[in-house]
XYZ file of C-alpha atoms in Angstrom:
117
model
C 71.552 -123.716 154.398
C 69.979 -120.354 153.745
C 68.472 -120.378 150.264
C 69.289 -116.708 149.778
C 72.956 -116.858 150.835
C 75.334 -115.903 148.045
C 78.952 -116.970 148.573
C 81.515 -114.220 148.087
C 85.027 -114.683 146.659
C 86.316 -117.522 144.552
C 86.020 -121.267 144.685
C 87.445 -124.175 142.726
C 86.246 -127.748 142.682
C 87.451 -130.849 140.857
C 85.186 -133.834 140.236
C 85.831 -137.136 138.487
C 82.952 -137.862 136.113
C 82.206 -140.515 133.456
C 83.469 -138.215 130.691
C 86.663 -137.342 132.590
C 87.836 -134.859 135.183
C 85.763 -131.681 135.545
C 87.379 -128.553 136.977
C 85.156 -125.604 137.940
C 86.422 -122.203 139.134
C 83.980 -119.424 140.023
C 84.600 -115.831 141.127
C 81.895 -113.605 142.608
C 81.849 -109.953 143.603
C 81.132 -108.623 147.092
C 77.380 -109.128 146.501
C 77.815 -112.752 145.491
C 77.116 -112.005 141.811
C 79.030 -114.297 139.479
C 81.708 -112.328 137.622
C 83.807 -115.085 136.121
C 83.566 -118.809 135.540
C 86.180 -121.141 134.132
C 85.136 -124.711 133.355
C 87.558 -127.340 132.120
C 85.604 -130.374 130.954
C 86.636 -133.942 130.181
C 86.892 -133.269 126.450
C 89.585 -130.654 127.091
C 91.598 -133.095 129.184
C 91.151 -135.846 126.586
C 91.889 -133.714 123.501
C 95.452 -134.997 122.943
C 94.641 -138.727 123.242
C 91.482 -138.240 121.131
C 93.574 -136.627 118.379
C 96.179 -139.397 118.568
C 93.493 -142.102 118.318
C 91.857 -140.413 115.327
C 95.255 -140.124 113.641
C 96.105 -143.775 114.357
C 92.698 -144.984 113.103
C 92.960 -142.919 109.918
C 96.520 -144.087 109.207
C 95.489 -147.704 109.711
C 92.376 -147.450 107.548
C 93.432 -145.151 104.702
C 96.006 -146.567 102.318
C 97.609 -144.870 99.311
C 95.249 -145.052 96.359
C 92.330 -146.430 98.382
C 88.893 -144.862 98.483
C 87.692 -143.255 101.711
C 84.303 -144.927 102.092
C 81.477 -144.321 104.557
C 82.684 -147.431 106.393
C 86.122 -145.865 106.844
C 84.532 -142.641 108.126
C 82.405 -144.665 110.573
C 85.480 -146.428 111.982
C 87.372 -143.146 112.369
C 84.298 -141.711 114.120
C 84.426 -144.629 116.572
C 87.925 -143.527 117.620
C 86.672 -140.342 119.252
C 83.267 -141.556 120.408
C 85.084 -144.083 122.606
C 86.538 -141.198 124.638
C 83.517 -138.969 124.873
C 80.156 -140.403 123.806
C 78.478 -137.286 125.198
C 79.648 -134.912 122.479
C 76.711 -132.600 121.852
C 76.324 -133.878 118.338
C 76.667 -137.511 119.415
C 73.386 -137.420 121.307
C 71.570 -136.183 118.225
C 73.292 -138.274 115.556
C 73.160 -141.960 114.865
C 76.492 -143.598 114.035
C 77.384 -142.767 110.451
C 75.289 -139.586 110.474
C 77.740 -137.179 112.134
C 79.074 -134.541 109.737
C 82.822 -134.975 109.365
C 85.653 -134.348 106.930
C 88.809 -136.423 106.467
C 91.732 -134.797 104.669
C 94.810 -136.740 103.542
C 98.090 -134.839 103.142
C 101.475 -135.866 101.766
C 104.719 -135.409 103.729
C 105.075 -131.857 102.407
C 101.612 -130.904 103.678
C 99.916 -130.881 100.269
C 96.276 -131.983 100.244
C 95.968 -135.293 98.384
C 92.300 -136.080 98.897
C 89.319 -135.060 100.976
C 86.097 -136.857 101.894
C 83.129 -135.281 103.681
C 79.695 -136.395 104.730
């Protein structure tokens, strides 16, 4: 392969990786200069199930009138780390150190309580 060859046009590739399916799409101009890139990473593909797991964990752990403790926050955090342990912040935070906010709403959408760390 010529080290100085620059492909012209567009190309898409799909790869299965530990974090999920990666989709890459690149477009170059007539000189092979990159003009557009579209990357769809595993987190994007996993967003819906991550959200559902967080919701299920929170509903199972937070009961009416109960306090939202650090232990509860840690268990909710585990729900999304199971899908994607490579979140940028996950590599720089020990469990229980990741900044997060949990908000509890009633059926009408009114904020009942909030806990942050």
